[in-house]
PDB file of C-alpha atoms in Angstrom:
ATOM      1  CA  MET I   1      10.909  22.338  20.171  1.00 40.00           C
ATOM      2  CA  SER I   2       9.781  21.028  16.760  1.00 44.00           C
ATOM      3  CA  ALA I   3       7.247  18.210  16.456  1.00 42.00           C
ATOM      4  CA  ASP I   4       9.910  15.617  15.842  1.00 54.00           C
ATOM      5  CA  GLU I   5      12.229  16.735  18.584  1.00 48.00           C
ATOM      6  CA  PRO I   6      12.523  14.377  21.544  1.00 49.00           C
ATOM      7  CA  GLY I   7      10.595  14.722  24.732  1.00 49.00           C
ATOM      8  CA  PRO I   8      12.225  14.650  28.145  1.00 47.00           C
ATOM      9  CA  ALA I   9      12.641  10.848  28.117  1.00 46.00           C
ATOM     10  CA  THR I  10      14.479  10.788  24.784  1.00 47.00           C
ATOM     11  CA  THR I  11      18.145  11.531  24.221  1.00 40.00           C
ATOM     12  CA  ALA I  12      18.391  12.200  20.481  1.00 60.00           C
ATOM     13  CA  ARG I  13      16.468  13.592  17.553  1.00 78.00           C
ATOM     14  CA  MET I  14      15.469  11.298  14.701  1.00 84.00           C
ATOM     15  CA  PRO I  15      14.938  11.814  10.968  1.00 92.00           C
ATOM     16  CA  SER I  16      11.243  11.852  10.093  1.00 92.00           C
ATOM     17  CA  ALA I  17      11.201   8.382   8.471  1.00 93.00           C
ATOM     18  CA  GLN I  18      13.010   6.821  11.409  1.00 95.00           C
ATOM     19  CA  ARG I  19      10.668   8.542  13.851  1.00 96.00           C
ATOM     20  CA  ARG I  20       7.670   7.239  11.922  1.00 96.00           C
ATOM     21  CA  ASP I  21       8.975   3.683  12.128  1.00 96.00           C
ATOM     22  CA  GLN I  22       9.579   4.101  15.854  1.00 97.00           C
ATOM     23  CA  LEU I  23       6.034   5.359  16.378  1.00 98.00           C
ATOM     24  CA  LEU I  24       4.683   2.401  14.401  1.00 98.00           C
ATOM     25  CA  ASP I  25       6.708  -0.013  16.536  1.00 97.00           C
ATOM     26  CA  VAL I  26       5.352   1.538  19.724  1.00 98.00           C
ATOM     27  CA  ALA I  27       1.779   1.705  18.429  1.00 97.00           C
ATOM     28  CA  GLU I  28       1.829  -1.895  17.194  1.00 97.00           C
ATOM     29  CA  ASN I  29       3.024  -3.149  20.570  1.00 97.00           C
ATOM     30  CA  LEU I  30       0.300  -1.169  22.325  1.00 97.00           C
ATOM     31  CA  PHE I  31      -2.442  -2.373  19.978  1.00 95.00           C
ATOM     32  CA  VAL I  32      -1.304  -5.980  20.447  1.00 94.00           C
ATOM     33  CA  THR I  33      -0.977  -5.841  24.229  1.00 94.00           C
ATOM     34  CA  ARG I  34      -3.808  -3.429  25.133  1.00 93.00           C
ATOM     35  CA  GLY I  35      -6.117  -3.457  22.160  1.00 90.00           C
ATOM     36  CA  TYR I  36      -7.247  -0.615  19.940  1.00 89.00           C
ATOM     37  CA  SER I  37      -9.880   0.813  22.260  1.00 89.00           C
ATOM     38  CA  ALA I  38      -7.515   1.053  25.242  1.00 93.00           C
ATOM     39  CA  THR I  39      -4.708   2.779  23.306  1.00 95.00           C
ATOM     40  CA  SER I  40      -4.580   6.542  22.838  1.00 96.00           C
ATOM     41  CA  MET I  41      -2.320   8.772  20.777  1.00 97.00           C
ATOM     42  CA  GLU I  42      -0.966  10.064  24.084  1.00 97.00           C
ATOM     43  CA  ASP I  43       0.066   6.492  24.945  1.00 98.00           C
ATOM     44  CA  VAL I  44       1.916   6.264  21.636  1.00 98.00           C
ATOM     45  CA  ALA I  45       3.718   9.565  22.250  1.00 97.00           C
ATOM     46  CA  ARG I  46       4.635   8.551  25.786  1.00 97.00           C
ATOM     47  CA  GLY I  47       5.925   5.155  24.662  1.00 97.00           C
ATOM     48  CA  ALA I  48       8.108   6.798  22.014  1.00 96.00           C
ATOM     49  CA  GLY I  49       9.375   9.447  24.426  1.00 96.00           C
ATOM     50  CA  VAL I  50       8.165  12.343  22.285  1.00 96.00           C
ATOM     51  CA  THR I  51       5.826  15.267  22.737  1.00 95.00           C
ATOM     52  CA  ARG I  52       2.094  14.779  22.231  1.00 93.00           C
ATOM     53  CA  PRO I  53       1.816  16.459  18.786  1.00 95.00           C
ATOM     54  CA  VAL I  54       4.343  14.123  17.124  1.00 96.00           C
ATOM     55  CA  PRO I  55       2.094  11.092  16.403  1.00 97.00           C
ATOM     56  CA  TYR I  56      -0.702  13.429  15.345  1.00 97.00           C
ATOM     57  CA  ARG I  57       1.610  15.109  12.863  1.00 96.00           C
ATOM     58  CA  HIS I  58       2.683  11.776  11.376  1.00 97.00           C
ATOM     59  CA  PHE I  59      -0.688   9.992  11.325  1.00 96.00           C
ATOM     60  CA  GLY I  60      -3.441  12.514  11.992  1.00 95.00           C
ATOM     61  CA  THR I  61      -5.651  10.335  14.195  1.00 93.00           C
ATOM     62  CA  ARG I  62      -5.600   7.120  16.192  1.00 93.00           C
ATOM     63  CA  GLU I  63      -7.390   5.452  13.274  1.00 92.00           C
ATOM     64  CA  GLY I  64      -4.622   6.724  11.018  1.00 93.00           C
ATOM     65  CA  VAL I  65      -1.834   5.147  13.051  1.00 96.00           C
ATOM     66  CA  TYR I  66      -3.857   1.932  13.385  1.00 93.00           C
ATOM     67  CA  LEU I  67      -4.241   1.657   9.612  1.00 92.00           C
ATOM     68  CA  ALA I  68      -0.547   2.479   9.140  1.00 95.00           C
ATOM     69  CA  VAL I  69       0.399  -0.312  11.558  1.00 95.00           C
ATOM     70  CA  LEU I  70      -1.779  -2.780   9.659  1.00 93.00           C
ATOM     71  CA  GLU I  71      -0.479  -1.610   6.282  1.00 93.00           C
ATOM     72  CA  ARG I  72       3.133  -2.146   7.326  1.00 95.00           C
ATOM     73  CA  ALA I  73       2.381  -5.576   8.811  1.00 93.00           C
ATOM     74  CA  ARG I  74       0.456  -6.609   5.691  1.00 91.00           C
ATOM     75  CA  ARG I  75       3.266  -5.547   3.341  1.00 92.00           C
ATOM     76  CA  GLU I  76       5.832  -7.439   5.419  1.00 92.00           C
ATOM     77  CA  TYR I  77       3.540 -10.471   5.470  1.00 89.00           C
ATOM     78  CA  GLU I  78       3.148 -10.344   1.688  1.00 89.00           C
ATOM     79  CA  ALA I  79       6.927 -10.147   1.278  1.00 92.00           C
ATOM     80  CA  VAL I  80       7.344 -13.323   3.350  1.00 92.00           C
ATOM     81  CA  MET I  81       4.843 -15.184   1.173  1.00 89.00           C
ATOM     82  CA  LEU I  82       6.337 -13.923  -2.083  1.00 89.00           C
ATOM     83  CA  ALA I  83       9.804 -14.974  -0.946  1.00 92.00           C
ATOM     84  CA  ALA I  84       8.499 -18.534  -0.468  1.00 90.00           C
ATOM     85  CA  ILE I  85       7.562 -18.887  -4.146  1.00 87.00           C
ATOM     86  CA  ASP I  86       9.756 -21.082  -6.340  1.00 87.00           C
ATOM     87  CA  PRO I  87       8.404 -21.178  -9.912  1.00 82.00           C
ATOM     88  CA  GLU I  88      10.318 -24.377 -10.612  1.00 86.00           C
ATOM     89  CA  LEU I  89       8.234 -26.394  -8.136  1.00 88.00           C
ATOM     90  CA  PRO I  90       4.908 -28.121  -8.921  1.00 88.00           C
ATOM     91  CA  ALA I  91       1.751 -26.119  -8.251  1.00 85.00           C
ATOM     92  CA  ARG I  92       0.669 -28.021  -5.138  1.00 88.00           C
ATOM     93  CA  GLU I  93       4.117 -27.639  -3.618  1.00 91.00           C
ATOM     94  CA  GLN I  94       3.797 -23.909  -4.217  1.00 88.00           C
ATOM     95  CA  LEU I  95       0.597 -23.900  -2.157  1.00 88.00           C
ATOM     96  CA  VAL I  96       2.404 -25.758   0.605  1.00 93.00           C
ATOM     97  CA  ARG I  97       5.285 -23.283   0.610  1.00 93.00           C
ATOM     98  CA  VAL I  98       3.022 -20.242   0.674  1.00 92.00           C
ATOM     99  CA  GLY I  99       0.890 -21.796   3.416  1.00 93.00           C
ATOM    100  CA  ASP I 100       3.939 -22.623   5.490  1.00 96.00           C
ATOM    101  CA  ALA I 101       5.189 -19.047   5.138  1.00 94.00           C
ATOM    102  CA  PHE I 102       1.772 -17.686   6.123  1.00 93.00           C
ATOM    103  CA  TYR I 103       1.506 -19.816   9.243  1.00 95.00           C
ATOM    104  CA  SER I 104       5.135 -19.358  10.231  1.00 95.00           C
ATOM    105  CA  VAL I 105       4.351 -15.686  10.859  1.00 91.00           C
ATOM    106  CA  LEU I 106       1.362 -16.682  12.990  1.00 94.00           C
ATOM    107  CA  GLU I 107       3.555 -19.088  14.940  1.00 95.00           C
ATOM    108  CA  ASP I 108       6.315 -16.518  15.472  1.00 94.00           C
ATOM    109  CA  SER I 109       4.099 -13.463  16.133  1.00 93.00           C
ATOM    110  CA  PRO I 110       0.563 -14.533  17.110  1.00 93.00           C
ATOM    111  CA  GLY I 111      -0.256 -11.098  18.524  1.00 92.00           C
ATOM    112  CA  ARG I 112       0.628  -9.383  15.284  1.00 92.00           C
ATOM    113  CA  TRP I 113      -1.274 -11.973  13.272  1.00 93.00           C
ATOM    114  CA  LYS I 114      -4.407 -11.504  15.366  1.00 90.00           C
ATOM    115  CA  LEU I 115      -4.087  -7.742  15.026  1.00 89.00           C
ATOM    116  CA  LEU I 116      -3.836  -8.033  11.255  1.00 88.00           C
ATOM    117  CA  PHE I 117      -6.747 -10.448  10.897  1.00 86.00           C
ATOM    118  CA  ALA I 118      -8.987  -9.081  13.640  1.00 75.00           C
ATOM    119  CA  SER I 119     -12.417  -7.629  12.983  1.00 63.00           C
ATOM    120  CA  SER I 120     -12.522  -4.122  11.575  1.00 61.00           C
ATOM    121  CA  ALA I 121     -15.601  -3.320  13.678  1.00 61.00           C
ATOM    122  CA  VAL I 122     -13.517  -1.093  15.956  1.00 69.00           C
ATOM    123  CA  LEU I 123     -13.119   1.468  13.159  1.00 72.00           C
ATOM    124  CA  PRO I 124     -15.547   4.102  11.891  1.00 75.00           C
ATOM    125  CA  VAL I 125     -17.104   3.239   8.520  1.00 75.00           C
ATOM    126  CA  GLU I 126     -14.781   5.436   6.446  1.00 74.00           C
ATOM    127  CA  PHE I 127     -11.739   3.711   7.909  1.00 78.00           C
ATOM    128  CA  GLU I 128     -13.277   0.259   7.494  1.00 78.00           C
ATOM    129  CA  GLU I 129     -13.406   0.966   3.776  1.00 80.00           C
ATOM    130  CA  ARG I 130      -9.686   1.781   3.724  1.00 81.00           C
ATOM    131  CA  LEU I 131      -8.934  -1.412   5.632  1.00 81.00           C
ATOM    132  CA  ALA I 132     -11.045  -3.397   3.169  1.00 83.00           C
ATOM    133  CA  ALA I 133      -9.041  -1.837   0.342  1.00 86.00           C
ATOM    134  CA  GLN I 134      -5.820  -3.090   1.974  1.00 85.00           C
ATOM    135  CA  ARG I 135      -7.246  -6.610   2.133  1.00 87.00           C
ATOM    136  CA  PHE I 136      -8.321  -6.504  -1.508  1.00 90.00           C
ATOM    137  CA  GLU I 137      -4.782  -5.508  -2.481  1.00 90.00           C
ATOM    138  CA  THR I 138      -3.508  -8.668  -0.787  1.00 90.00           C
ATOM    139  CA  ILE I 139      -6.132 -10.750  -2.587  1.00 92.00           C
ATOM    140  CA  GLU I 140      -5.025  -9.191  -5.861  1.00 93.00           C
ATOM    141  CA  MET I 141      -1.474 -10.286  -5.055  1.00 89.00           C
ATOM    142  CA  ILE I 142      -2.762 -13.819  -4.455  1.00 90.00           C
ATOM    143  CA  ARG I 143      -4.688 -13.709  -7.732  1.00 92.00           C
ATOM    144  CA  GLY I 144      -1.459 -12.855  -9.545  1.00 89.00           C
ATOM    145  CA  LEU I 145       0.290 -15.832  -7.960  1.00 86.00           C
ATOM    146  CA  LEU I 146      -2.553 -18.186  -8.868  1.00 87.00           C
ATOM    147  CA  THR I 147      -2.542 -16.918 -12.438  1.00 87.00           C
ATOM    148  CA  GLN I 148       1.070 -18.022 -12.732  1.00 84.00           C
ATOM    149  CA  LEU I 149       0.164 -21.493 -11.428  1.00 83.00           C
ATOM    150  CA  ALA I 150      -2.951 -21.953 -13.577  1.00 84.00           C
ATOM    151  CA  ARG I 151      -3.256 -23.236 -17.137  1.00 84.00           C
ATOM    152  CA  PRO I 152      -3.759 -20.551 -19.809  1.00 86.00           C
ATOM    153  CA  ASP I 153      -7.332 -21.756 -20.400  1.00 88.00           C
ATOM    154  CA  ALA I 154      -8.370 -21.362 -16.749  1.00 87.00           C
ATOM    155  CA  PRO I 155     -11.353 -18.956 -16.556  1.00 89.00           C
ATOM    156  CA  PRO I 156     -10.226 -15.593 -15.076  1.00 91.00           C
ATOM    157  CA  ALA I 157     -13.324 -15.427 -12.862  1.00 92.00           C
ATOM    158  CA  ARG I 158     -12.419 -18.812 -11.429  1.00 89.00           C
ATOM    159  CA  ILE I 159      -8.927 -17.590 -10.561  1.00 90.00           C
ATOM    160  CA  THR I 160     -10.319 -14.454  -8.915  1.00 93.00           C
ATOM    161  CA  ALA I 161     -12.797 -16.520  -6.905  1.00 91.00           C
ATOM    162  CA  ALA I 162      -9.998 -18.878  -5.906  1.00 89.00           C
ATOM    163  CA  ALA I 163      -7.900 -15.949  -4.655  1.00 91.00           C
ATOM    164  CA  HIS I 164     -10.720 -14.808  -2.377  1.00 93.00           C
ATOM    165  CA  ALA I 165     -11.291 -18.385  -1.224  1.00 91.00           C
ATOM    166  CA  MET I 166      -7.578 -18.901  -0.576  1.00 90.00           C
ATOM    167  CA  SER I 167      -7.460 -15.780   1.571  1.00 92.00           C
ATOM    168  CA  GLY I 168     -10.534 -16.843   3.541  1.00 92.00           C
ATOM    169  CA  VAL I 169      -9.375 -20.437   4.031  1.00 93.00           C
ATOM    170  CA  ALA I 170      -5.939 -19.349   5.243  1.00 93.00           C
ATOM    171  CA  GLU I 171      -7.405 -16.839   7.700  1.00 93.00           C
ATOM    172  CA  ARG I 172     -10.060 -19.122   9.174  1.00 94.00           C
ATOM    173  CA  LEU I 173      -7.653 -22.041   9.527  1.00 95.00           C
ATOM    174  CA  GLY I 174      -5.317 -19.657  11.350  1.00 95.00           C
ATOM    175  CA  HIS I 175      -8.029 -18.800  13.865  1.00 94.00           C
ATOM    176  CA  TRP I 176      -8.758 -22.524  14.250  1.00 94.00           C
ATOM    177  CA  TRP I 177      -5.071 -23.205  14.931  1.00 95.00           C
ATOM    178  CA  LEU I 178      -5.027 -20.542  17.629  1.00 92.00           C
ATOM    179  CA  ALA I 179      -7.943 -22.372  19.263  1.00 91.00           C
ATOM    180  CA  GLU I 180      -6.370 -25.820  18.662  1.00 89.00           C
ATOM    181  CA  PRO I 181      -2.643 -25.311  19.335  1.00 90.00           C
ATOM    182  CA  SER I 182      -2.077 -29.076  19.602  1.00 93.00           C
ATOM    183  CA  LEU I 183      -1.827 -29.172  15.806  1.00 92.00           C
ATOM    184  CA  SER I 184       1.664 -28.866  14.376  1.00 95.00           C
ATOM    185  CA  ARG I 185       2.329 -26.262  11.710  1.00 96.00           C
ATOM    186  CA  GLU I 186       3.049 -29.057   9.249  1.00 95.00           C
ATOM    187  CA  GLU I 187      -0.368 -30.623   9.924  1.00 95.00           C
ATOM    188  CA  LEU I 188      -2.112 -27.300   9.505  1.00 96.00           C
ATOM    189  CA  VAL I 189      -0.324 -26.598   6.227  1.00 96.00           C
ATOM    190  CA  GLU I 190      -1.387 -30.002   4.895  1.00 94.00           C
ATOM    191  CA  HIS I 191      -5.021 -29.280   5.774  1.00 93.00           C
ATOM    192  CA  TYR I 192      -4.699 -25.913   4.034  1.00 93.00           C
ATOM    193  CA  ALA I 193      -3.117 -27.389   0.903  1.00 91.00           C
ATOM    194  CA  ASP I 194      -5.604 -30.280   0.706  1.00 90.00           C
ATOM    195  CA  VAL I 195      -8.623 -27.972   0.921  1.00 89.00           C
ATOM    196  CA  LEU I 196      -7.299 -25.585  -1.716  1.00 87.00           C
ATOM    197  CA  TRP I 197      -5.994 -28.262  -4.046  1.00 86.00           C
ATOM    198  CA  GLY I 198      -9.446 -29.825  -4.155  1.00 80.00           C
ATOM    199  CA  GLY I 199     -10.759 -26.687  -5.803  1.00 74.00           C
ATOM    200  CA  LEU I 200      -7.712 -25.536  -7.718  1.00 72.00           C
ATOM    201  CA  GLY I 201      -5.954 -28.700  -8.835  1.00 65.00           C
ATOM    202  CA  GLY I 202      -8.049 -29.107 -11.973  1.00 70.00           C
ATOM    203  CA  TYR I 203      -6.826 -25.754 -13.267  1.00 70.00           C
ATOM    204  CA  ALA I 204      -3.138 -26.076 -12.381  1.00 71.00           C
ATOM    205  CA  ARG I 205      -0.340 -26.238 -14.912  1.00 67.00           C
ATOM    206  CA  ASP I 206       1.372 -29.591 -15.270  1.00 58.00           C
TER     207      ASP I 206
END
């Protein structure tokens, strides 16, 4: 039996890419419901109905599948935020739309959101660095969006700082919302937009 052939509980073989997606689905559910420390590669294989070597062949280690789960979630999250952008709208309204998209994912999938924005302390140092690189890629995406909203004379360092601040504000407000679920999403988005606009409004295009 090859590494991607099904185990006893599975009825059909899968192409490699489809198998990888299935393993990511299983692993993400396990990380959300059990946590990283309580999930093994054997659990992932069992949940997917495949033999033990399959997840190792696709991801190498438990840290590898964990990072792959976070990478996929982050890319999907970024796509949601990018889809919310409408260049024809005023700059503050753009912040509102991006914030609403960001918090809609939290509202719909709080477990996935917490997984994505949890501490990286569970990972060995070398994997923490890879996770940090993922986060900086997202901040770079935010910096690109802010550049489009800013006046041409806005200092580049200010835009970069604003991108880091925007990421931090959005994340911490999300954790606050999880602790204070009485707030509506609309109220949270207004808090988010007000805080950011206070620091960014002076540099926005008309």
